[in-house]
Amino acid sequence: MSTTDTTPRYEGQLPADGLTVTGATQWPLWEVFTQAGKGAPHEHAGSVHATDAEHAMQNARDVYARRGEAVSLWVVPATAIVASAPGDAGPFFDPGNDKAYRHPQFYKVPRGVRVF
Amino acid sequence: MEQPITAQADESALVAAFEARIAAGESIEPKDWMPERYRKQLVRMMSQHAHSEVVGMLPEGNWITRAPSLRRKMSLIAKVQDEAGHGLYIYCGTETLGVDRHELLEQLLDGRAKYSSIFNYPTLSWADMGVIGWLVDGAAIVNQTILAKTSYGPYARAMVRICKEENFHKRQGYEICATLANGTPAQRAMLQEAVDRIWWPALMMFGPSDTDSPNSAELLKWRVKRKTNDELRQRFVNLTVPQAIAIGLTLPDPDLRFDESTGNWEFGEIDWTEFFQVIKGEGPCNRERLAARNQAHADGAWVREAAAAHAAKQQRSSTQAA
Amino acid sequence: MADHTEVEEVHEDSAADVTSAALEVAPYNVAGSRGPRFGAPLVEYVLRLGDDRLVLGHRLSEWCGHGPILEEDIAVANLALDLVGQATMFLGLAGELEGAGRDADALAFFRDGTAYRNALLVELPRGDFGFTMMRQFLFDAFSVVQLDALASCGHAQLAAIAAKSLKEAKYHVRHSGEWVVRLGDGTEESHARISRSLAELWRYTGELFERDVIDDAVEAHGIVFDHEAARARWEAIVHDVLQRATLEVPAPPIMASGGRRGRHTEHIGHLLSTMQSVARAHPGATW
């Protein structure tokens, strides 16, 4: 076997050589997002290994949409996803919890009135 | 793995916080801190599970080319395809723990990794396609329904997807059994023979008895597993016996009887010698299964290399063009 | 046993007697037509469509569990499922048109090889993954062109099945075409392997565009298929992909043919003896 990138790759970690894996045994990992119906958001479904974007798209279609679960697919190189670190959870997200005025429940509505 | 924590926090405080999260029913996500032992146990369990799906393609794949009707041929192809898909979903889940699928596959191919003992038994008649769907997938569903609530998020999510898809497997299996049961005398005999052969190995799928299961306590504590092997096995037997009765089958266990007081179907002793023999690689088909996987992997090497080489050339030429 | 005894007795008789006895009926029974014996043209035509897809789907299904990578196991199974599904529809229609009470299963599992009407291309053993994908691509490109034409033909039921199948075939040709490109352009080894496959397969492509009495006869049912135009469209697709795959279009060899009239390669017998084994061991059974 030729030079294989044995660095474990997982969410948020970039392999040194980007996407070019010349090793024979492992194709790069792509994260797959599926849209269940028109107007619905794309949601993370899982991942596939593939050599390039077109290949990833075909594999994603066969793996994650073979029961007609999706009307649209996104494939993203796993290495391109930057995830927030759990240690950031406090500083990142807590301030949002304080801002009750961002949530509809913050606003009082007179009894008997239906608001849309 | 990156550990984004304050330097002064010590391991035991982290473990305590981790276990508190588990106790509170939170799910653990890939980048969360986790004890190394938890990570190891998950990798072991998830990869065994994924390997089982992949090796599980072989015994059923054996009958695809001989399926006796076009409808059966299609549902069997779809089922074996799902197994590949399920293997893939779980490998994906395992990759979030920082291991490559490639690494896991190597362990399978060189015989280091384990997989479900059931797939080391041969498929000898068309009736096996029914009985495997009914009993083997039935047992897997009992296991996986519980695993869908496992503490590790990616594993649980893969299980939810898998459980949804597996319902079709069990139904198609039982449908084949019911059709054979209502068929010609030869078909009925074929079915009963398959049940006689597969019943005990199906019960073994739940693993060693609780008294003999080295990993259980830890897995239960961390809610990787939510029920013990014996609890799940009993649940499976209780669900399955009435289904056997409904289509006029006998189960190959003279000790099988309904216990009014517990509401359980009591069953006889599993042949643990056979179980451990199969686990250790001495089952009827261990060698054939591994040989088939190795052959496929070796035969596919030039294909995987070619695809990677083509992609690299494309990338080089698009970089040059830019 | 009775038959054997009779035959023996005939051989024991003098040759002159046999000849003279046979001559009494000879002018009427011995001189048969040179051409193949066909059934009703429309049935023959639809059988060809069904058999191509059944046999190719069967070959693909042999890959289940043995693919080069898990993703491809899934993809090949999808191709096989689509093709067997299409075959089920075409054979169902053929049985209906035949009106002899045979359904798709009866046609698939209880016909001998010589009654199969698939092109030789699809019955060849699966070979390596490159052979499988090259064959798939050559067929898929044909299938897209063929189904596209049939989707607007004058036979409503046939047109409906063709339209549904066309959607699938369009995806298939994309999948198999991309593999031909990857393997042709990939490594030295893959280029050499797939070049060999292309060379082996090329002589089976001519049959796809052969026109015979059946094609003429079904025009009466509104099924008009221009074989030459189809070949031109097929060549355009194939040449484009081969070029991207850095593969050369082989020189036209003498084309092999015969499947459409039941003159197959020896492979069909082995394929069917596997495929039909369970069904034929239990005639009349329900599965």
Coordinates of N, CA, C and O in Angstrom, one line a residue, chain B residues 215-270:
Chain B
N215 N -18.1 -7.1 30.3 CA -18.2 -5.7 30.0 C -19.5 -5.0 30.5 O -19.7 -3.8 30.6
S216 N -20.4 -5.9 30.9 CA -21.8 -5.4 31.1 C -21.9 -4.3 32.2 O -22.6 -3.3 31.9
A217 N -21.3 -4.5 33.3 CA -21.5 -3.6 34.4 C -21.2 -2.2 34.0 O -21.9 -1.2 34.2
E218 N -20.0 -2.1 33.4 CA -19.5 -0.8 33.0 C -20.4 -0.1 32.0 O -20.7 1.1 32.0
L219 N -20.8 -1.0 31.0 CA -21.6 -0.4 29.9 C -23.0 0.0 30.4 O -23.5 1.0 30.0
L220 N -23.5 -0.7 31.4 CA -24.8 -0.3 32.0 C -24.6 1.0 32.8 O -25.5 1.8 32.8
K221 N -23.5 1.1 33.6 CA -23.3 2.3 34.4 C -23.3 3.5 33.5 O -23.9 4.5 33.9
W222 N -22.6 3.4 32.4 CA -22.5 4.6 31.5 C -23.7 4.7 30.5 O -23.6 5.5 29.6
R223 N -24.6 3.8 30.7 CA -25.8 3.8 29.9 C -25.5 3.6 28.4 O -26.2 4.2 27.5
V224 N -24.4 3.0 28.1 CA -24.2 2.6 26.7 C -25.2 1.5 26.4 O -25.9 1.5 25.5
K225 N -25.2 0.5 27.4 CA -26.3 -0.5 27.3 C -27.3 -0.1 28.4 O -27.0 0.5 29.4
R226 N -28.6 -0.4 28.1 CA -29.6 -0.1 29.0 C -30.3 -1.3 29.6 O -31.1 -1.1 30.6
K227 N -30.0 -2.4 29.1 CA -30.6 -3.7 29.6 C -29.5 -4.7 29.5 O -28.7 -4.7 28.7
T228 N -29.6 -5.8 30.4 CA -28.6 -6.8 30.4 C -28.9 -7.8 29.3 O -30.0 -7.8 28.7
N229 N -27.9 -8.6 29.0 CA -28.1 -9.6 27.9 C -29.2 -10.5 28.2 O -30.0 -10.8 27.3
D230 N -29.3 -11.0 29.4 CA -30.4 -11.9 29.8 C -31.8 -11.3 29.7 O -32.7 -12.0 29.3
E231 N -31.8 -10.1 30.2 CA -33.1 -9.4 30.1 C -33.6 -9.3 28.6 O -34.8 -9.5 28.3
L232 N -32.7 -8.9 27.7 CA -33.0 -8.8 26.3 C -33.4 -10.1 25.7 O -34.3 -10.3 24.9
R233 N -32.6 -11.2 26.1 CA -32.9 -12.5 25.6 C -34.3 -13.0 26.0 O -35.1 -13.5 25.2
Q234 N -34.7 -12.7 27.2 CA -36.0 -13.1 27.7 C -37.1 -12.4 26.9 O -38.1 -13.0 26.6
R235 N -36.8 -11.1 26.8 CA -37.8 -10.3 26.0 C -38.0 -10.8 24.6 O -39.2 -11.0 24.1
F236 N -36.9 -11.2 24.0 CA -37.0 -11.8 22.6 C -37.8 -13.1 22.6 O -38.7 -13.3 21.8
V237 N -37.5 -14.0 23.6 CA -38.2 -15.2 23.6 C -39.7 -15.0 23.8 O -40.6 -15.6 23.2
N238 N -40.0 -14.1 24.7 CA -41.4 -13.8 25.0 C -42.2 -13.3 23.8 O -43.3 -13.6 23.5
L239 N -41.5 -12.5 23.0 CA -42.1 -11.9 21.8 C -42.2 -13.0 20.7 O -43.2 -13.0 19.9
T240 N -41.3 -13.9 20.7 CA -41.2 -14.8 19.5 C -42.0 -16.0 19.6 O -42.6 -16.5 18.6
V241 N -42.1 -16.6 20.8 CA -42.8 -17.9 20.9 C -44.3 -17.8 20.4 O -44.7 -18.7 19.6
P242 N -45.0 -16.8 20.7 CA -46.4 -16.7 20.2 C -46.4 -16.6 18.6 O -47.3 -17.1 18.0
Q243 N -45.3 -16.0 18.1 CA -45.3 -15.9 16.6 C -45.0 -17.3 16.0 O -45.5 -17.6 14.9
A244 N -44.2 -18.1 16.7 CA -44.0 -19.4 16.2 C -45.3 -20.3 16.3 O -45.6 -21.0 15.3
I245 N -46.0 -20.1 17.4 CA -47.3 -20.8 17.6 C -48.2 -20.4 16.4 O -48.9 -21.3 15.9
A246 N -48.3 -19.1 16.1 CA -49.3 -18.6 15.2 C -49.1 -19.3 13.8 O -50.1 -19.4 13.0
I247 N -47.9 -19.7 13.4 CA -47.7 -20.3 12.1 C -47.4 -21.8 12.2 O -46.9 -22.5 11.3
G248 N -47.7 -22.4 13.4 CA -47.7 -23.8 13.6 C -46.3 -24.4 13.6 O -46.1 -25.6 13.2
L249 N -45.3 -23.7 14.1 CA -44.0 -24.2 14.2 C -43.7 -24.7 15.6 O -44.3 -24.3 16.6
T250 N -42.8 -25.7 15.7 CA -42.3 -26.1 17.0 C -40.9 -25.5 17.1 O -40.1 -25.4 16.2
L251 N -40.5 -25.2 18.4 CA -39.2 -24.7 18.6 C -38.4 -25.8 19.3 O -38.9 -26.6 20.1
P252 N -37.1 -25.9 18.9 CA -36.3 -27.1 19.3 C -35.9 -27.1 20.8 O -34.7 -27.1 21.0
D253 N -36.8 -26.9 21.7 CA -36.4 -26.8 23.1 C -37.5 -27.5 23.9 O -38.5 -27.0 24.2
P254 N -37.2 -28.7 24.4 CA -38.1 -29.5 25.2 C -38.5 -28.8 26.6 O -39.5 -29.0 27.2
D255 N -37.6 -27.9 27.0 CA -37.8 -27.2 28.3 C -38.7 -25.9 28.2 O -38.9 -25.3 29.2
L256 N -39.0 -25.6 27.0 CA -39.8 -24.3 26.7 C -41.2 -24.5 27.4 O -41.9 -25.4 27.1
R257 N -41.5 -23.5 28.3 CA -42.8 -23.6 28.9 C -43.2 -22.2 29.4 O -42.3 -21.4 29.8
F258 N -44.5 -21.9 29.5 CA -44.9 -20.6 29.9 C -45.0 -20.6 31.4 O -45.7 -21.5 32.0
D259 N -44.4 -19.6 32.1 CA -44.5 -19.5 33.5 C -45.6 -18.4 33.9 O -45.3 -17.2 33.7
E260 N -46.7 -18.9 34.4 CA -47.8 -18.0 34.7 C -47.4 -16.9 35.7 O -47.8 -15.7 35.6
S261 N -46.5 -17.3 36.7 CA -46.2 -16.3 37.7 C -45.4 -15.2 37.2 O -45.5 -14.0 37.7
T262 N -44.4 -15.5 36.3 CA -43.6 -14.4 35.9 C -44.1 -13.8 34.5 O -43.6 -12.7 34.1
G263 N -44.9 -14.5 33.8 CA -45.3 -14.1 32.5 C -44.3 -14.3 31.5 O -44.3 -13.8 30.3
N264 N -43.2 -15.1 31.8 CA -42.1 -15.4 30.9 C -42.2 -16.7 30.3 O -42.7 -17.7 30.9
W265 N -41.7 -16.9 29.1 CA -41.5 -18.2 28.5 C -40.1 -18.7 29.0 O -39.1 -18.1 28.6
E266 N -40.1 -19.7 29.8 CA -38.9 -20.2 30.3 C -38.3 -21.1 29.2 O -39.0 -21.8 28.5
F267 N -37.0 -21.0 29.1 CA -36.3 -21.9 28.1 C -35.1 -22.6 28.6 O -34.6 -22.3 29.7
G268 N -34.7 -23.6 27.9 CA -33.6 -24.5 28.3 C -32.2 -23.8 28.3 O -32.1 -22.6 27.9
E269 N -31.2 -24.5 28.7 CA -29.9 -24.0 28.8 C -29.2 -23.8 27.4 O -29.3 -24.8 26.6
I270 N -28.6 -22.7 27.2 CA -27.9 -22.5 25.9 C -26.6 -23.3 26.0 O -26.0 -23.4 27.0

